[in-house]
Short mmCIF file of N, CA, C and O in Angstrom, two decimals:
data_model
loop_
_atom_site.label_atom_id
_atom_site.label_comp_id
_atom_site.label_asym_id
_atom_site.label_seq_id
_atom_site.Cartn_x
_atom_site.Cartn_y
_atom_site.Cartn_z
N MET A 18 5.97 14.85 -7.29
CA MET A 18 5.07 15.60 -6.51
C MET A 18 4.16 16.44 -7.49
O MET A 18 4.51 16.68 -8.62
N SER A 19 2.99 16.84 -6.97
CA SER A 19 2.01 17.49 -7.76
C SER A 19 2.41 19.01 -7.91
O SER A 19 2.95 19.56 -6.95
N ASP A 20 2.05 19.52 -9.03
CA ASP A 20 2.33 20.98 -9.17
C ASP A 20 1.19 21.85 -8.71
O ASP A 20 1.24 23.02 -8.63
N GLU A 21 0.05 21.17 -8.21
CA GLU A 21 -1.09 21.82 -7.78
C GLU A 21 -0.81 22.23 -6.36
O GLU A 21 -0.25 21.43 -5.57
N PRO A 22 -1.45 23.35 -5.95
CA PRO A 22 -1.33 23.74 -4.46
C PRO A 22 -2.19 22.74 -3.72
O PRO A 22 -3.05 22.11 -4.13
N GLU A 23 -1.72 22.52 -2.39
CA GLU A 23 -2.41 21.59 -1.54
C GLU A 23 -3.96 21.79 -1.54
O GLU A 23 -4.67 20.84 -1.46
N SER A 24 -4.28 23.07 -1.45
CA SER A 24 -5.81 23.28 -1.35
C SER A 24 -6.54 22.80 -2.53
O SER A 24 -7.67 22.42 -2.35
N VAL A 25 -6.06 22.83 -3.63
CA VAL A 25 -6.69 22.35 -4.88
C VAL A 25 -6.82 20.85 -4.73
O VAL A 25 -7.86 20.27 -5.00
N SER A 26 -5.76 20.11 -4.36
CA SER A 26 -5.94 18.75 -4.16
C SER A 26 -6.83 18.33 -3.15
O SER A 26 -7.64 17.31 -3.29
N VAL A 27 -6.95 19.02 -2.08
CA VAL A 27 -7.90 18.69 -0.97
C VAL A 27 -9.34 18.90 -1.47
O VAL A 27 -10.17 18.12 -1.24
N MET A 28 -9.53 19.91 -2.30
CA MET A 28 -10.86 20.22 -2.79
C MET A 28 -11.30 19.06 -3.74
O MET A 28 -12.47 18.67 -3.92
N ARG A 29 -10.38 18.47 -4.52
CA ARG A 29 -10.77 17.29 -5.41
C ARG A 29 -10.76 16.02 -4.65
O ARG A 29 -11.02 14.97 -5.37
N GLY A 30 -10.54 15.90 -3.39
CA GLY A 30 -10.54 14.72 -2.70
C GLY A 30 -9.34 13.82 -2.83
O GLY A 30 -9.33 12.64 -2.59
N VAL A 31 -8.24 14.40 -3.25
CA VAL A 31 -6.97 13.76 -3.41
C VAL A 31 -6.10 14.02 -2.23
O VAL A 31 -5.99 15.10 -1.85
N THR A 32 -5.34 12.94 -1.70
CA THR A 32 -4.53 13.19 -0.68
C THR A 32 -3.30 14.09 -1.09
O THR A 32 -2.64 13.69 -2.05
N PRO A 33 -3.05 15.19 -0.43
CA PRO A 33 -1.91 15.96 -0.80
C PRO A 33 -0.61 15.21 -0.54
O PRO A 33 -0.47 14.39 0.32
N ASP A 34 0.35 15.58 -1.42
CA ASP A 34 1.72 14.93 -1.42
C ASP A 34 2.28 15.02 -0.03
O ASP A 34 2.95 14.09 0.42
N SER A 35 2.11 16.14 0.70
CA SER A 35 2.88 16.38 1.95
C SER A 35 2.20 15.40 2.97
O SER A 35 2.81 15.12 3.95
N LEU A 36 1.08 14.69 2.73
CA LEU A 36 0.54 13.82 3.68
C LEU A 36 0.69 12.34 3.37
O LEU A 36 0.49 11.43 4.14
N LEU A 37 1.35 12.04 2.11
CA LEU A 37 1.49 10.77 1.67
C LEU A 37 2.83 10.12 2.42
O LEU A 37 3.72 10.79 2.57
N HIS A 38 2.74 8.86 2.80
CA HIS A 38 3.90 8.26 3.36
C HIS A 38 3.75 6.75 3.11
O HIS A 38 2.68 6.24 2.81
N THR A 39 4.82 6.00 3.23
CA THR A 39 4.85 4.61 2.97
C THR A 39 4.64 3.76 4.28
O THR A 39 4.47 2.61 4.17
N GLY A 40 4.78 4.43 5.41
CA GLY A 40 4.70 3.73 6.57
C GLY A 40 6.00 2.79 6.83
O GLY A 40 5.92 1.75 7.40
N ALA A 41 7.10 3.39 6.41
CA ALA A 41 8.33 2.67 6.45
C ALA A 41 8.79 2.17 7.79
O ALA A 41 9.54 1.34 7.98
N THR A 42 8.23 2.79 8.86
CA THR A 42 8.61 2.40 10.19
C THR A 42 7.71 1.25 10.72
O THR A 42 7.97 0.75 11.77
N ASP A 43 6.70 1.00 9.99
CA ASP A 43 5.69 -0.16 10.44
C ASP A 43 6.01 -1.41 9.67
O ASP A 43 6.43 -1.27 8.48
N ASP A 44 5.69 -2.58 10.33
CA ASP A 44 5.75 -3.75 9.60
C ASP A 44 4.45 -3.84 8.93
O ASP A 44 3.41 -3.70 9.36
N PRO A 45 4.44 -4.22 7.48
CA PRO A 45 3.19 -4.35 6.77
C PRO A 45 2.49 -5.63 7.26
O PRO A 45 3.07 -6.62 7.55
N SER A 46 1.16 -5.50 7.13
CA SER A 46 0.39 -6.65 7.45
C SER A 46 -0.06 -7.27 6.17
O SER A 46 0.02 -6.73 5.15
N PRO A 47 -0.62 -8.47 6.18
CA PRO A 47 -1.08 -9.15 5.10
C PRO A 47 -2.17 -8.35 4.45
O PRO A 47 -2.14 -8.32 3.12
N GLU A 48 -2.96 -7.71 5.14
CA GLU A 48 -4.02 -6.85 4.57
C GLU A 48 -3.47 -5.71 3.67
O GLU A 48 -3.88 -5.35 2.60
N ASP A 49 -2.36 -5.13 4.28
CA ASP A 49 -1.60 -4.04 3.55
C ASP A 49 -1.20 -4.46 2.18
O ASP A 49 -1.31 -3.83 1.12
N LEU A 50 -0.53 -5.70 2.18
CA LEU A 50 -0.05 -6.26 0.94
C LEU A 50 -1.08 -6.57 -0.10
O LEU A 50 -1.02 -6.29 -1.28
N VAL A 51 -2.14 -7.12 0.45
CA VAL A 51 -3.28 -7.46 -0.61
C VAL A 51 -3.91 -6.22 -1.13
O VAL A 51 -4.02 -6.14 -2.41
N LEU A 52 -4.10 -5.28 -0.37
CA LEU A 52 -4.66 -3.91 -0.91
C LEU A 52 -3.75 -3.21 -1.83
O LEU A 52 -4.07 -2.70 -2.79
N ALA A 53 -2.40 -3.26 -1.45
CA ALA A 53 -1.32 -2.61 -2.35
C ALA A 53 -1.29 -3.37 -3.59
O ALA A 53 -0.93 -2.74 -4.72
N SER A 54 -1.68 -4.57 -3.72
CA SER A 54 -1.62 -5.34 -4.98
C SER A 54 -2.89 -5.19 -5.74
O SER A 54 -2.94 -5.70 -6.75
N GLY A 55 -3.86 -4.46 -5.14
CA GLY A 55 -5.12 -4.28 -5.87
C GLY A 55 -6.13 -5.40 -5.88
O GLY A 55 -6.92 -5.50 -6.78
N ARG A 56 -5.84 -6.21 -4.93
CA ARG A 56 -6.75 -7.49 -4.81
C ARG A 56 -7.79 -7.31 -3.77
O ARG A 56 -7.66 -6.40 -2.91
N ASP A 57 -8.75 -8.07 -3.78
CA ASP A 57 -9.73 -8.09 -2.76
C ASP A 57 -9.31 -8.92 -1.52
O ASP A 57 -8.52 -9.91 -1.70
N LEU A 58 -9.68 -8.52 -0.34
CA LEU A 58 -9.44 -9.28 0.89
C LEU A 58 -10.28 -10.50 0.84
O LEU A 58 -11.47 -10.45 1.16
N THR A 59 -9.57 -11.58 0.72
CA THR A 59 -10.28 -12.95 0.82
C THR A 59 -9.38 -13.86 1.59
O THR A 59 -8.15 -13.58 1.69
N PRO A 60 -9.86 -14.95 2.10
CA PRO A 60 -8.87 -15.84 2.77
C PRO A 60 -7.77 -16.31 1.82
O PRO A 60 -6.61 -16.37 2.33
N HIS A 61 -8.03 -16.43 0.60
CA HIS A 61 -6.94 -16.96 -0.37
C HIS A 61 -5.90 -15.79 -0.52
O HIS A 61 -4.71 -16.10 -0.57
N THR A 62 -6.35 -14.60 -0.80
CA THR A 62 -5.28 -13.58 -0.98
C THR A 62 -4.54 -13.20 0.32
O THR A 62 -3.30 -12.81 0.27
N LEU A 63 -5.22 -13.35 1.46
CA LEU A 63 -4.46 -13.11 2.76
C LEU A 63 -3.44 -14.17 3.03
O LEU A 63 -2.36 -13.89 3.41
N GLU A 64 -3.78 -15.38 2.56
CA GLU A 64 -2.76 -16.55 2.74
C GLU A 64 -1.62 -16.19 1.84
O GLU A 64 -0.50 -16.37 2.12
N TRP A 65 -1.98 -15.74 0.60
CA TRP A 65 -0.83 -15.40 -0.40
C TRP A 65 0.07 -14.40 0.23
O TRP A 65 1.30 -14.39 0.14
N ALA A 66 -0.59 -13.39 0.76
CA ALA A 66 0.14 -12.25 1.40
C ALA A 66 1.03 -12.73 2.54
O ALA A 66 2.15 -12.34 2.73
N ARG A 67 0.41 -13.53 3.37
CA ARG A 67 1.20 -14.06 4.57
C ARG A 67 2.47 -14.83 4.06
O ARG A 67 3.70 -14.60 4.68
N ARG A 68 2.28 -15.68 3.07
CA ARG A 68 3.49 -16.31 2.38
C ARG A 68 4.53 -15.32 1.82
O ARG A 68 5.71 -15.59 2.05
N ARG A 69 4.09 -14.39 1.18
CA ARG A 69 5.00 -13.35 0.57
C ARG A 69 5.75 -12.59 1.70
O ARG A 69 6.93 -12.46 1.61
N LEU A 70 5.05 -12.24 2.68
CA LEU A 70 5.64 -11.50 3.82
C LEU A 70 6.70 -12.36 4.48
O LEU A 70 7.78 -11.89 4.90
N ALA A 71 6.36 -13.57 4.68
CA ALA A 71 7.27 -14.56 5.32
C ALA A 71 8.60 -14.67 4.56
O ALA A 71 9.67 -14.77 5.02
N SER A 72 8.44 -14.79 3.20
CA SER A 72 9.63 -15.03 2.35
C SER A 72 10.33 -13.72 1.96
O SER A 72 11.54 -13.76 1.85
N GLU A 73 9.66 -12.59 1.79
CA GLU A 73 10.30 -11.44 1.29
C GLU A 73 10.36 -10.37 2.32
O GLU A 73 11.05 -9.33 2.13
N GLY A 74 9.58 -10.28 3.42
CA GLY A 74 9.64 -9.37 4.32
C GLY A 74 8.98 -8.03 3.80
O GLY A 74 8.20 -8.08 2.91
N ARG A 75 9.45 -6.90 4.24
CA ARG A 75 8.93 -5.64 3.84
C ARG A 75 9.07 -5.37 2.28
O ARG A 75 8.27 -4.68 1.69
N ALA A 76 10.10 -6.12 1.72
CA ALA A 76 10.30 -5.80 0.23
C ALA A 76 9.02 -6.42 -0.56
O ALA A 76 8.81 -5.82 -1.64
N ALA A 77 8.22 -7.24 0.00
CA ALA A 77 7.05 -7.74 -0.76
C ALA A 77 6.08 -6.56 -0.96
O ALA A 77 5.47 -6.47 -2.05
N LEU A 78 6.04 -5.58 0.01
CA LEU A 78 5.12 -4.45 -0.15
C LEU A 78 5.83 -3.37 -0.98
O LEU A 78 5.22 -2.73 -1.90
N ASP A 79 7.07 -3.16 -0.78
CA ASP A 79 7.83 -2.08 -1.49
C ASP A 79 7.89 -2.38 -2.95
O ASP A 79 7.76 -1.47 -3.81
N LYS A 80 7.85 -3.63 -3.41
CA LYS A 80 7.83 -4.02 -4.84
C LYS A 80 6.49 -3.55 -5.50
O LYS A 80 6.41 -3.39 -6.67
N ARG A 81 5.45 -3.48 -4.67
CA ARG A 81 4.17 -3.10 -5.24
C ARG A 81 3.80 -1.68 -5.12
O ARG A 81 2.72 -1.23 -5.65
N LEU A 82 4.49 -0.93 -4.49
CA LEU A 82 4.27 0.58 -4.40
C LEU A 82 5.06 1.34 -5.42
O LEU A 82 6.20 1.02 -5.62
N PRO A 83 4.54 2.41 -5.92
CA PRO A 83 5.26 3.25 -6.87
C PRO A 83 6.39 4.01 -6.22
O PRO A 83 6.54 4.12 -4.99
#
């Protein structure tokens, strides 16, 4: 967690820690996985993400998040 008060984070345009979440109750979409991997949304990367989600499930996204 950040040592900065939430108001300072908001002023800097950073999402406050209290608002961050992984969406653990939702099933990740291929778009979620592509973006979490730092890649551009293209037909190729979306197909890669579909294959990963089919084989690994939610763990595919969890592996790429801090």
